[in-house]
Coordinates of C-alpha atoms and ligand atoms in Angstrom, one line a residue:
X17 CA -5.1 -102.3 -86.7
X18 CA -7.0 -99.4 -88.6
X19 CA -10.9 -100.9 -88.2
X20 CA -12.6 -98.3 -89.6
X21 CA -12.9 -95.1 -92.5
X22 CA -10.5 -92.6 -92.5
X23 CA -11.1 -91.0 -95.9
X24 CA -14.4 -89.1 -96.5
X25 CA -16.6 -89.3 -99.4
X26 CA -15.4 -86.9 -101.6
X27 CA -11.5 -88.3 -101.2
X28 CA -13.3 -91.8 -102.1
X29 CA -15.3 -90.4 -105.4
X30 CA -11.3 -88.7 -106.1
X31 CA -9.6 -92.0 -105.8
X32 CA -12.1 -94.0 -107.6
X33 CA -12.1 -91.4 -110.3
X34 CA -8.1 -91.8 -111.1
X35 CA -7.7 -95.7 -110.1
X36 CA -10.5 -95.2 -113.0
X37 CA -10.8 -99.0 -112.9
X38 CA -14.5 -100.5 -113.2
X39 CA -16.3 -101.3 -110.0
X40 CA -19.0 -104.2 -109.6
X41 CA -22.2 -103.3 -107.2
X42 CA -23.6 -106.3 -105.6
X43 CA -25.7 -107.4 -102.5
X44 CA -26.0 -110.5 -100.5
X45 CA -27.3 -112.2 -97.4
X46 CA -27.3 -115.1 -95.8
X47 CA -29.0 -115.9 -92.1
X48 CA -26.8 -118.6 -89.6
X49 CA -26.6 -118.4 -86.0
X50 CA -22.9 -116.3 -85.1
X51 CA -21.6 -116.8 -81.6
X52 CA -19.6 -113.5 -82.0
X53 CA -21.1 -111.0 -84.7
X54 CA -18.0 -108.8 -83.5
X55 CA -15.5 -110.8 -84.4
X56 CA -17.0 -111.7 -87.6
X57 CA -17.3 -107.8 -88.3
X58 CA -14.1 -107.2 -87.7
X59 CA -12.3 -110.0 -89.9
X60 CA -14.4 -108.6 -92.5
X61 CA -13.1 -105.3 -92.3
X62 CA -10.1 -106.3 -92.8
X63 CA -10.3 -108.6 -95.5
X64 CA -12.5 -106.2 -97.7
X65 CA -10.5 -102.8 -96.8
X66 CA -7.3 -104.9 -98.2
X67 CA -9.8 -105.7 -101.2
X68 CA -10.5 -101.6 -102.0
X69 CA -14.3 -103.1 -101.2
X70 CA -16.7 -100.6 -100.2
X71 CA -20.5 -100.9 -98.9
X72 CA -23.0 -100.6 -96.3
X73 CA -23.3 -103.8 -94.7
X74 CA -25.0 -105.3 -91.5
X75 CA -23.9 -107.9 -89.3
X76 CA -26.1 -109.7 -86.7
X77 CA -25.9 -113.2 -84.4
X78 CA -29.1 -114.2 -87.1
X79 CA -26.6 -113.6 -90.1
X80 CA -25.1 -110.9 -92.5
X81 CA -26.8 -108.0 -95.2
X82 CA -24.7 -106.4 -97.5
X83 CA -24.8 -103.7 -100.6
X84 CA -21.3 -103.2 -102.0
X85 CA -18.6 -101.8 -104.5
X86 CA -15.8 -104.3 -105.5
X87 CA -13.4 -103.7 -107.9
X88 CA -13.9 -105.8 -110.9
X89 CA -10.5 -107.5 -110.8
X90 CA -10.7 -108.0 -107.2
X91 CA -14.2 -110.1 -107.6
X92 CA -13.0 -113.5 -107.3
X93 CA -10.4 -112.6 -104.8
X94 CA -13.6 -111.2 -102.2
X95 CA -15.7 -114.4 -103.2
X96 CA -13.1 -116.2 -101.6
X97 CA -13.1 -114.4 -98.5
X98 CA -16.8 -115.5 -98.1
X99 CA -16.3 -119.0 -98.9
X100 CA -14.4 -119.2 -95.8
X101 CA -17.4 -119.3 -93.5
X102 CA -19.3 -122.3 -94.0
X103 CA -22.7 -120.7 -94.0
X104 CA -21.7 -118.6 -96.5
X105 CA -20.1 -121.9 -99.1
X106 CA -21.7 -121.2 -102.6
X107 CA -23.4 -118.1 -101.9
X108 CA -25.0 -116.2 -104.7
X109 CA -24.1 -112.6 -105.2
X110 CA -26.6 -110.3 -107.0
X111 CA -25.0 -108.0 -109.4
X112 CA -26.6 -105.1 -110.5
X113 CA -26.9 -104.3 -114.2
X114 CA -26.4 -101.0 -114.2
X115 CA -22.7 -100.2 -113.6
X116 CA -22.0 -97.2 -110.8
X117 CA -18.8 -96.4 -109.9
X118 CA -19.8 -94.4 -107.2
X119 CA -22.5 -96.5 -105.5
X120 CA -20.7 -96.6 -102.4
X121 CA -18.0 -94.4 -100.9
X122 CA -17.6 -95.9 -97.5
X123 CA -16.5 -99.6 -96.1
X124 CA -19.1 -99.6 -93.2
X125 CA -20.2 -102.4 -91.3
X126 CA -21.9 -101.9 -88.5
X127 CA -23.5 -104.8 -85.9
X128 CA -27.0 -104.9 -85.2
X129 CA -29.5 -106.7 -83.3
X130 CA -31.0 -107.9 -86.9
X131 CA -30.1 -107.7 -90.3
X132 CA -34.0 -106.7 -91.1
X133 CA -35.6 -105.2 -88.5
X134 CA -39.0 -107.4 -88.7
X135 CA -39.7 -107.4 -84.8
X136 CA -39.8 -111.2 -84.1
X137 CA -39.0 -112.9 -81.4
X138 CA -36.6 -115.2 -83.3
X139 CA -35.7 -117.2 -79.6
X140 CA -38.9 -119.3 -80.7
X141 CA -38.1 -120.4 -84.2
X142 CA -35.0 -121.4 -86.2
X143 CA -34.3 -118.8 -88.8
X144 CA -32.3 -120.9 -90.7
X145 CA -35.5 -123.4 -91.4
X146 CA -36.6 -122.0 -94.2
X147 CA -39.0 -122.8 -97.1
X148 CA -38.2 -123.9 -100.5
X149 CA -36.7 -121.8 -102.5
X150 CA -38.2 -121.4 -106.2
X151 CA -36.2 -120.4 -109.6
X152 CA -38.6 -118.2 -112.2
X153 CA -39.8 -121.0 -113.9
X154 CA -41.0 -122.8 -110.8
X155 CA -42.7 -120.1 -109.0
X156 CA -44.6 -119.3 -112.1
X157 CA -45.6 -123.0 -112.7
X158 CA -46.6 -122.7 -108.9
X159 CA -48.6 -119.7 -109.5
X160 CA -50.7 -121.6 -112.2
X161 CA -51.9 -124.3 -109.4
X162 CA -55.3 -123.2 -107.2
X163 CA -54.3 -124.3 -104.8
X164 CA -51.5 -121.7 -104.1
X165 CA -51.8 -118.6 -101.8
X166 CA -49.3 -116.0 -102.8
X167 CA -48.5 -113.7 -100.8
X168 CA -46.4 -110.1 -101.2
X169 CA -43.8 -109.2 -98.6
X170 CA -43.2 -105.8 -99.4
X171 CA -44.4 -102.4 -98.0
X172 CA -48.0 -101.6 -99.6
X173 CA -46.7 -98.2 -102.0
X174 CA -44.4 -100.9 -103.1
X175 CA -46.7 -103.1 -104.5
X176 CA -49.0 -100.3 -105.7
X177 CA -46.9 -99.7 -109.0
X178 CA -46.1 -103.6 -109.4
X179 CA -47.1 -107.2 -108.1
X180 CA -47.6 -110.7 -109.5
X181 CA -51.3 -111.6 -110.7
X182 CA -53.3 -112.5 -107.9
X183 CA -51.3 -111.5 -105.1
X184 CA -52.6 -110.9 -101.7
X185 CA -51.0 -107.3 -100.8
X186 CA -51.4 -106.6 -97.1
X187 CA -51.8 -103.0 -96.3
X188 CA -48.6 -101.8 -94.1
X189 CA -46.0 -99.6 -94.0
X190 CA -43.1 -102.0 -92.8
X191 CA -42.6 -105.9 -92.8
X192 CA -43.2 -106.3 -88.7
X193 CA -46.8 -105.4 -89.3
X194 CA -47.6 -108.2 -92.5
X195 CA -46.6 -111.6 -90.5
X196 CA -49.2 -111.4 -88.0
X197 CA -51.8 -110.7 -90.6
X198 CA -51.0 -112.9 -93.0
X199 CA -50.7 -115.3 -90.2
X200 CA -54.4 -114.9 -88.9
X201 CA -56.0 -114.5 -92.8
X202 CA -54.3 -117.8 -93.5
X203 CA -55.2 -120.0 -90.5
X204 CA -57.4 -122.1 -92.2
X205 CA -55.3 -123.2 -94.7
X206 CA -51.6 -124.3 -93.0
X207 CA -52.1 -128.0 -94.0
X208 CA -53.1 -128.3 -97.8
X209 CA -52.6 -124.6 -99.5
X210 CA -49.0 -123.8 -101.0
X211 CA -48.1 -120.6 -99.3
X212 CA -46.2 -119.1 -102.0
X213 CA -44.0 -115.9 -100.8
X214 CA -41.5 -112.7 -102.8
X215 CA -40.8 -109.8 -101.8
X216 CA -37.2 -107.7 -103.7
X217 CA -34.2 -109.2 -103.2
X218 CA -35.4 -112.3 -101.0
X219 CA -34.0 -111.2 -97.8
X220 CA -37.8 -110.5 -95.9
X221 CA -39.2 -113.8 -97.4
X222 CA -36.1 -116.1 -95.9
X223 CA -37.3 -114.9 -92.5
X224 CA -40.4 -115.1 -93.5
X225 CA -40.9 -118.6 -94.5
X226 CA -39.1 -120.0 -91.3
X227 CA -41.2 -118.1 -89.4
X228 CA -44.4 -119.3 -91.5
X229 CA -43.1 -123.2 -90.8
X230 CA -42.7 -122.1 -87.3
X231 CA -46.6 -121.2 -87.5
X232 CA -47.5 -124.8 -88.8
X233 CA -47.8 -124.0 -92.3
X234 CA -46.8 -127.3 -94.1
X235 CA -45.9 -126.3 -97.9
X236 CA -43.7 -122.6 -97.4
X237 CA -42.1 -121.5 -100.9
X238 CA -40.5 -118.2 -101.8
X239 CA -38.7 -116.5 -104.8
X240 CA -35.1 -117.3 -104.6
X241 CA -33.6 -113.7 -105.1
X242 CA -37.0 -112.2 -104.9
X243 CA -37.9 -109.9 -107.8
X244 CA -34.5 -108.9 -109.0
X245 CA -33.4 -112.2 -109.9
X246 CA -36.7 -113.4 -111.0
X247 CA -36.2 -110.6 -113.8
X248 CA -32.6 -111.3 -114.4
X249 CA -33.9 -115.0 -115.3
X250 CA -37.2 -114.3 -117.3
X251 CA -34.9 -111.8 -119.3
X252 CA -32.5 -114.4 -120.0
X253 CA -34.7 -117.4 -120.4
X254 CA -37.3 -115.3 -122.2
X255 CA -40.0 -116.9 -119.7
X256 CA -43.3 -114.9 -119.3
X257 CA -43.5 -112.3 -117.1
X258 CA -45.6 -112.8 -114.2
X259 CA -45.6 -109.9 -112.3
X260 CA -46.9 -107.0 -113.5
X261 CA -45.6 -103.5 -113.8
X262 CA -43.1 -101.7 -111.7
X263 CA -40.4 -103.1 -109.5
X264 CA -39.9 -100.4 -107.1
X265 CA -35.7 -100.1 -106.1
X266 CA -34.4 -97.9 -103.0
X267 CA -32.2 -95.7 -105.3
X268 CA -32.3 -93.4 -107.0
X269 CA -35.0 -94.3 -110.3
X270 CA -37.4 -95.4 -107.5
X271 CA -38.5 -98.2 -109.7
X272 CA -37.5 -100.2 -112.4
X273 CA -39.8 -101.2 -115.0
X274 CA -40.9 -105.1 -115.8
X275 CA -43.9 -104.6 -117.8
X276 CA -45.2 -101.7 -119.7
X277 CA -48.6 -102.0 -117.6
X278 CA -49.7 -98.9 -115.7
X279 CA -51.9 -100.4 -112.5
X280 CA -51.7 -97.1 -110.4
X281 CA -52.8 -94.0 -110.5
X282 CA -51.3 -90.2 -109.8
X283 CA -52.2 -89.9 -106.1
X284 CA -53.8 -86.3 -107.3
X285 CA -55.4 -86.4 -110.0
X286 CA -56.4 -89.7 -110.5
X287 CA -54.8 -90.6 -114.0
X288 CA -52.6 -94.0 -114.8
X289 CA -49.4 -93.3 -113.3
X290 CA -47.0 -95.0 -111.5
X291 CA -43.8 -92.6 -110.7
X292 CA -43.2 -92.4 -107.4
X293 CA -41.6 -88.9 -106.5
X294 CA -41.1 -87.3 -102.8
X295 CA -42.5 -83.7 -102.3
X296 CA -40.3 -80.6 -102.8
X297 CA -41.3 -79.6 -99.9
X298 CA -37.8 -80.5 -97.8
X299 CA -40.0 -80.6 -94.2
X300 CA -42.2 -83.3 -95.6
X301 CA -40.2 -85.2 -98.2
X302 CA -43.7 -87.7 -98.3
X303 CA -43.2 -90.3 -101.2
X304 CA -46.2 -90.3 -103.4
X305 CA -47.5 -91.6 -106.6
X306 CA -47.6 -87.8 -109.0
X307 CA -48.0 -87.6 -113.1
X308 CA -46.2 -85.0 -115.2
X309 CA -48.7 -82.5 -115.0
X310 CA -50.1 -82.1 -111.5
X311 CA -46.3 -82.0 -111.1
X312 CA -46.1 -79.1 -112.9
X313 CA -48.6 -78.0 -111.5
X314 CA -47.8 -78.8 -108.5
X315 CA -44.3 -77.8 -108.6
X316 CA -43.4 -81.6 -107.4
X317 CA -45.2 -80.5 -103.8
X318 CA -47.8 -83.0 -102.2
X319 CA -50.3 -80.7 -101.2
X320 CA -50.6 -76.8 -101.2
X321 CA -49.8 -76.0 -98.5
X322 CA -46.1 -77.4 -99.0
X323 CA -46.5 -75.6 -102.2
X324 CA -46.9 -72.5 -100.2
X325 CA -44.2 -73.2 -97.9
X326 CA -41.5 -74.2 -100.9
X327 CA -42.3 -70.6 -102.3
X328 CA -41.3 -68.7 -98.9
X329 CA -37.7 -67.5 -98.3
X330 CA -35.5 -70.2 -97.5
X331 CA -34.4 -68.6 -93.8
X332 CA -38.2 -68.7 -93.3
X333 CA -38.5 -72.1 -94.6
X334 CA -36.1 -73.5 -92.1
X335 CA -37.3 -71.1 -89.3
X336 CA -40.4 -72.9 -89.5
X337 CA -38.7 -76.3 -90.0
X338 CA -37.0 -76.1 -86.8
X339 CA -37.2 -78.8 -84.0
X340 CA -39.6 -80.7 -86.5
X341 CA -39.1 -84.4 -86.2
X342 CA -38.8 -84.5 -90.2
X343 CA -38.1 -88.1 -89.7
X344 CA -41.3 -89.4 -89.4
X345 CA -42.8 -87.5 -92.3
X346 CA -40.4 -89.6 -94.7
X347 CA -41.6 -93.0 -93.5
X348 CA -45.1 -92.0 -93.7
X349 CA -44.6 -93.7 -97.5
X350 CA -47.3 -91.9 -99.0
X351 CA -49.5 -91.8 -96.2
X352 CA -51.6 -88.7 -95.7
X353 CA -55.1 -87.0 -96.4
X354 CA -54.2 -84.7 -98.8
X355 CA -53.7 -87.5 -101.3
X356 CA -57.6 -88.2 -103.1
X357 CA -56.4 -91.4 -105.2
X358 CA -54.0 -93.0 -102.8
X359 CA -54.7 -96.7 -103.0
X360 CA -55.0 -98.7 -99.8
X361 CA -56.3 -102.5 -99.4
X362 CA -56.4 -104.7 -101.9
X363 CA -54.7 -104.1 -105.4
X364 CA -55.6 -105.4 -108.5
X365 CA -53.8 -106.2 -111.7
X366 CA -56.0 -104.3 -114.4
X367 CA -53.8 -102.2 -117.2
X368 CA -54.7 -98.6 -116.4
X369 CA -52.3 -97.8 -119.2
X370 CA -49.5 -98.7 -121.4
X371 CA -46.4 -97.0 -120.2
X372 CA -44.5 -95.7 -123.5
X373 CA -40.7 -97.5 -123.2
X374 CA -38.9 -94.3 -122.7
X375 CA -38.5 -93.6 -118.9
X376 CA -34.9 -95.4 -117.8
X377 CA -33.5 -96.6 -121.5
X378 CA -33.9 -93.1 -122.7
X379 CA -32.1 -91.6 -120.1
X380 CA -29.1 -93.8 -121.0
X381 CA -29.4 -93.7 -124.6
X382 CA -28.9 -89.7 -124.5
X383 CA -26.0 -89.3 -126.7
X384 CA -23.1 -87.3 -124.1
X385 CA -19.4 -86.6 -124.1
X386 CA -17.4 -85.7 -121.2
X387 CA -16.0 -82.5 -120.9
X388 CA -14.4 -81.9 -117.7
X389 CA -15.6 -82.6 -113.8
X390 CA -15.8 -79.8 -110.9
X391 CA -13.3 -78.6 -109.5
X392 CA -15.1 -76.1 -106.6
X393 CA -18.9 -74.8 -105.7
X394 CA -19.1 -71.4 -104.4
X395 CA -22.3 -71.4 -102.4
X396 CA -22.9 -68.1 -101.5
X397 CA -22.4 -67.1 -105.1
X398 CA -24.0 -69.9 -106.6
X399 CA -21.3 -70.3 -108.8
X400 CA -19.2 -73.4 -110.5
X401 CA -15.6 -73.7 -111.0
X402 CA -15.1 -76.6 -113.5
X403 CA -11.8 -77.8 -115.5
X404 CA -12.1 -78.9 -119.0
X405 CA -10.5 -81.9 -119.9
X406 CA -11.7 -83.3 -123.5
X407 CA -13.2 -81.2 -126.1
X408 CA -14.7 -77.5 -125.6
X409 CA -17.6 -76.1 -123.9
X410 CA -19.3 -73.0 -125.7
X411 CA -22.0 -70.6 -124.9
X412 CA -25.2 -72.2 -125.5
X413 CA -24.7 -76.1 -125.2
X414 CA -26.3 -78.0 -123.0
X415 CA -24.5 -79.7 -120.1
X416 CA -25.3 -82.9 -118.1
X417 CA -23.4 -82.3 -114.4
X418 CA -23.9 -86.1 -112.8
X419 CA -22.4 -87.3 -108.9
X420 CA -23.3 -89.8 -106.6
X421 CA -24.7 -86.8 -104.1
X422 CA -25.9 -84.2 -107.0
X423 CA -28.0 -86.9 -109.4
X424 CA -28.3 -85.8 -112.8
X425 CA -28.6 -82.4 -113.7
X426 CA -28.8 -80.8 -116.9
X427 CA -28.7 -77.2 -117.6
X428 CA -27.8 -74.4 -120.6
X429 CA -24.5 -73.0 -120.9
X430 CA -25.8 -68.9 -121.0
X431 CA -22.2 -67.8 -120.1
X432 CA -18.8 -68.6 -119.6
X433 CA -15.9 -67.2 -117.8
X434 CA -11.9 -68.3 -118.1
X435 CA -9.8 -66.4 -115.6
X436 CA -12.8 -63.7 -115.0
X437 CA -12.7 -62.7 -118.5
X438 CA -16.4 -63.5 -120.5
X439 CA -15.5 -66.1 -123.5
X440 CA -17.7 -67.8 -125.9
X441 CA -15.8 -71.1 -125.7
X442 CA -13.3 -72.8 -123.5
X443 CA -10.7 -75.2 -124.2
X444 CA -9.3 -78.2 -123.1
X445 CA -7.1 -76.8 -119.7
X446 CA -9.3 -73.8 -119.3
X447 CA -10.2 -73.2 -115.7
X448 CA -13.9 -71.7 -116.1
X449 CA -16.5 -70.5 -114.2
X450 CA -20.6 -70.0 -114.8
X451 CA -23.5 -69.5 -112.5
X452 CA -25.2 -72.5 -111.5
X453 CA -28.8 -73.0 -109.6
X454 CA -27.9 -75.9 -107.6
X455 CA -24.7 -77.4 -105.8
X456 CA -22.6 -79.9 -107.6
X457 CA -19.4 -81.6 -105.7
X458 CA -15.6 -82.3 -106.1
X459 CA -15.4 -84.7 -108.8
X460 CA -18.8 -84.6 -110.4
X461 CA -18.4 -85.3 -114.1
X462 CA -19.4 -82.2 -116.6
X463 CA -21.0 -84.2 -120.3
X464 CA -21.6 -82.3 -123.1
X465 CA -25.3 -83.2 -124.3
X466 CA -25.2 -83.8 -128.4
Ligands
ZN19 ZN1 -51.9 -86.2 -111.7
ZN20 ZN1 -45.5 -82.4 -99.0

């Protein structure tokens, strides 16, 4: 029995591509107590590969975390295969809105020690005792009552761009670090106080909470579905928002917007901003709060000396990268000195600024046609070989080249060759080839911007 991947990534985004049937991205979890997590990773795999179901997923004794592709048709047959497992009876799935094809590539499930690395010694305290779980409605009715304590789960540059009114937001870089001090600021208050909990998706809070009961707190609530379903249901119910600003999301928009309030500001300058970007410079990659201009002006870099360093030749740039533990720099999350108006301790709720709507929407509402898709990237040259498929392609238009591994790029046709011979336009079958300043992949899709 085949247990794991044999196809790489770019044979995936191929066979996606001509199955060209729509693909559903959700995530779940659920927390139980598993006997043998091996087992239980294994009988997945093989139910979900005969699915075509695809995802990173982790599987622990405490329970199971997944993010994952499933064919559209195949959606009710992979809710069955969870409803065998009485833990998981019932269980919502959280579909994203935003439709991706290529969200995932890979079927990989892989068995941890946790499914959320909090640090907690969970031999103490039943993980699957957990508080009460509150729909949008509710936790905003619970807001409105003094005597409520709520409390944000997330990391602290998370809650910088977006948090509900009043909010305590402890300062820390990862989840281990906000129990104990939430535990010790609280103390006085486990008897009468609601403690009121969110953080995303829901996942930190579950643990959370039973941990919190374990601590004697009497009334433990959280946000069922954390932040993402708390804005599927105020959209839907048309229920006032609560929580103001940004949600910040793991891919690649690095926030989605829930408010047009602006409560942070560009960690260089010092105006309302809340974008979150990570510096050009590839050795430090640190994920910072930056406005239009000091990017510009900044060429996207954190500081100038990685300005410096993104302007010296790349052989000297990874010379000089060598044997760094890079690692560490990108889970600093926006920590470091050369950043004037990074935010830390408590965070308020006060409009800096009114975001214009634009950001996301517009990005979607860009009026495209596809063309063709890639067909080979010659790095040395820096050059693009690309089939057209539907329409033409002429000197001058402006192209939108998008792939799960290349983003979103757009660029200016300035020329155009078919079979090494310089045309102004190419036709549908036309093999051609143009320069092109970064790297796109087998299979990324070519649109024609109108
Ligand atoms: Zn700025
Ligand atoms: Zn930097």
């Amino acid at each position: 029995m085949q247990l794991y991947n044999t196809l790489s990534a770019e044979e995936r985004a191929q066979l996606i591509d001509e199955a060209g049937k729509e693909r559903l991205t959700l995530s779940f979890y659920a927390y139980t107590n598993l006997s043998d997590p091996q087992k239980f990773r294994d009988d997945l795999f093989i139910a979900w590969n005969a699915l075509d179901a695809l995802g990173r997923i982790y599987v622990a004794k405490e329970g199971i975390n997944a993010q994952m592709s499933i064919p559209a048709e195949n959606f009710e047959a992979f809710r069955e295969t969870l409803e065998v497992y009485d833990f998981m009876k019932g269980i919502r799935l959280n579909v994203a809105v935003e439709h991706d094809n290529h969200s995932f590539l890979k079927l990989t499930i892989k068995v941890r020690n946790k499914i959320v690395a909090d640090g907690l010694n969970d031999e103490t305290f039943d993980v699957t005792n957990k508080g009460i779980h509150l729909k949008a409605q509710e936790f905003n009715n619970m807001l409105e009552d003094p005597n409520t304590i709520v409390v944000d789960f997330r990391n602290h540059y998370e809650s910088e761009v977006g948090h509900f009114e009043g909010a305590i937001t402890p300062d820390v870089e990862n989840f281990r670090e906000s129990l104990p001090i939430i535990n010790e600021q609280l103390q006085d208050f486990k008897e009468d106080k609601n403690l009121l909990m969110y953080c995303t998706g829901g996942i930190r809070c579950e643990k959370a909470s039973a941990y919190f009961k374990h601590q004697g707190f009497k009334n433990v609530f959280q946000l069922e579905g954390g932040i993402i379903e708390y804005t599927r249901q105020i959209k839907e119910e048309k229920i006032e928002s609560k929580f103001i600003g940004k949600n910040f999301v793991f891919d690649h928009r690095l926030g989605e917007r829930i408010t047009d309030d602006i409560i942070s500001k560009c960690h260089q300058c010092g105006k309302p901003c809340d974008n979150h970007t990570n510096c050009a410079n590839d050795a430090c990659h640190l994920l910072f709060i930056q406005c239009d201009d000091c990017k510009a002006a900044m060429e996207n870099t954190c500081s100038t000396e990685c300005l410096e360093i993104t302007h010296l030749p790349v052989e000297e740039q990874l010379r000089l990268r060598k044997g760094l533990k890079v690692g560490n720099k990108v889970f600093r999350k926006g920590k470091s000195d050369a950043l004037t108006f990074k935010n830390s301790g408590d965070l308020s709720t006060e409009t800096l600024a009114k975001a214009e709507t634009k950001d996301i929407r517009q990005k979607i509402k860009i009026k495209k046609v596809l063309v063709g898709k890639v067909e080979h990237y010659y790095t040395k040259s820096k050059i693009g070989q690309f089939l057209i498929e539907n329409k033409e392609l002429s000197v001058g238009d402006k192209v939108l080249i998008s792939g799960p591994t290349t983003g979103e790029q757009e660029l200016t046709i300035t020329e155009l060759h078919v079979n090494r011979t310089t045309v102004e336009t190419a036709n549908i079958g036309d093999q051609i080839t143009f320069e092109i300043p970064f790297r796109v992949r087998l299979s990324d899709k070519m649109y024609k911007i109108l």
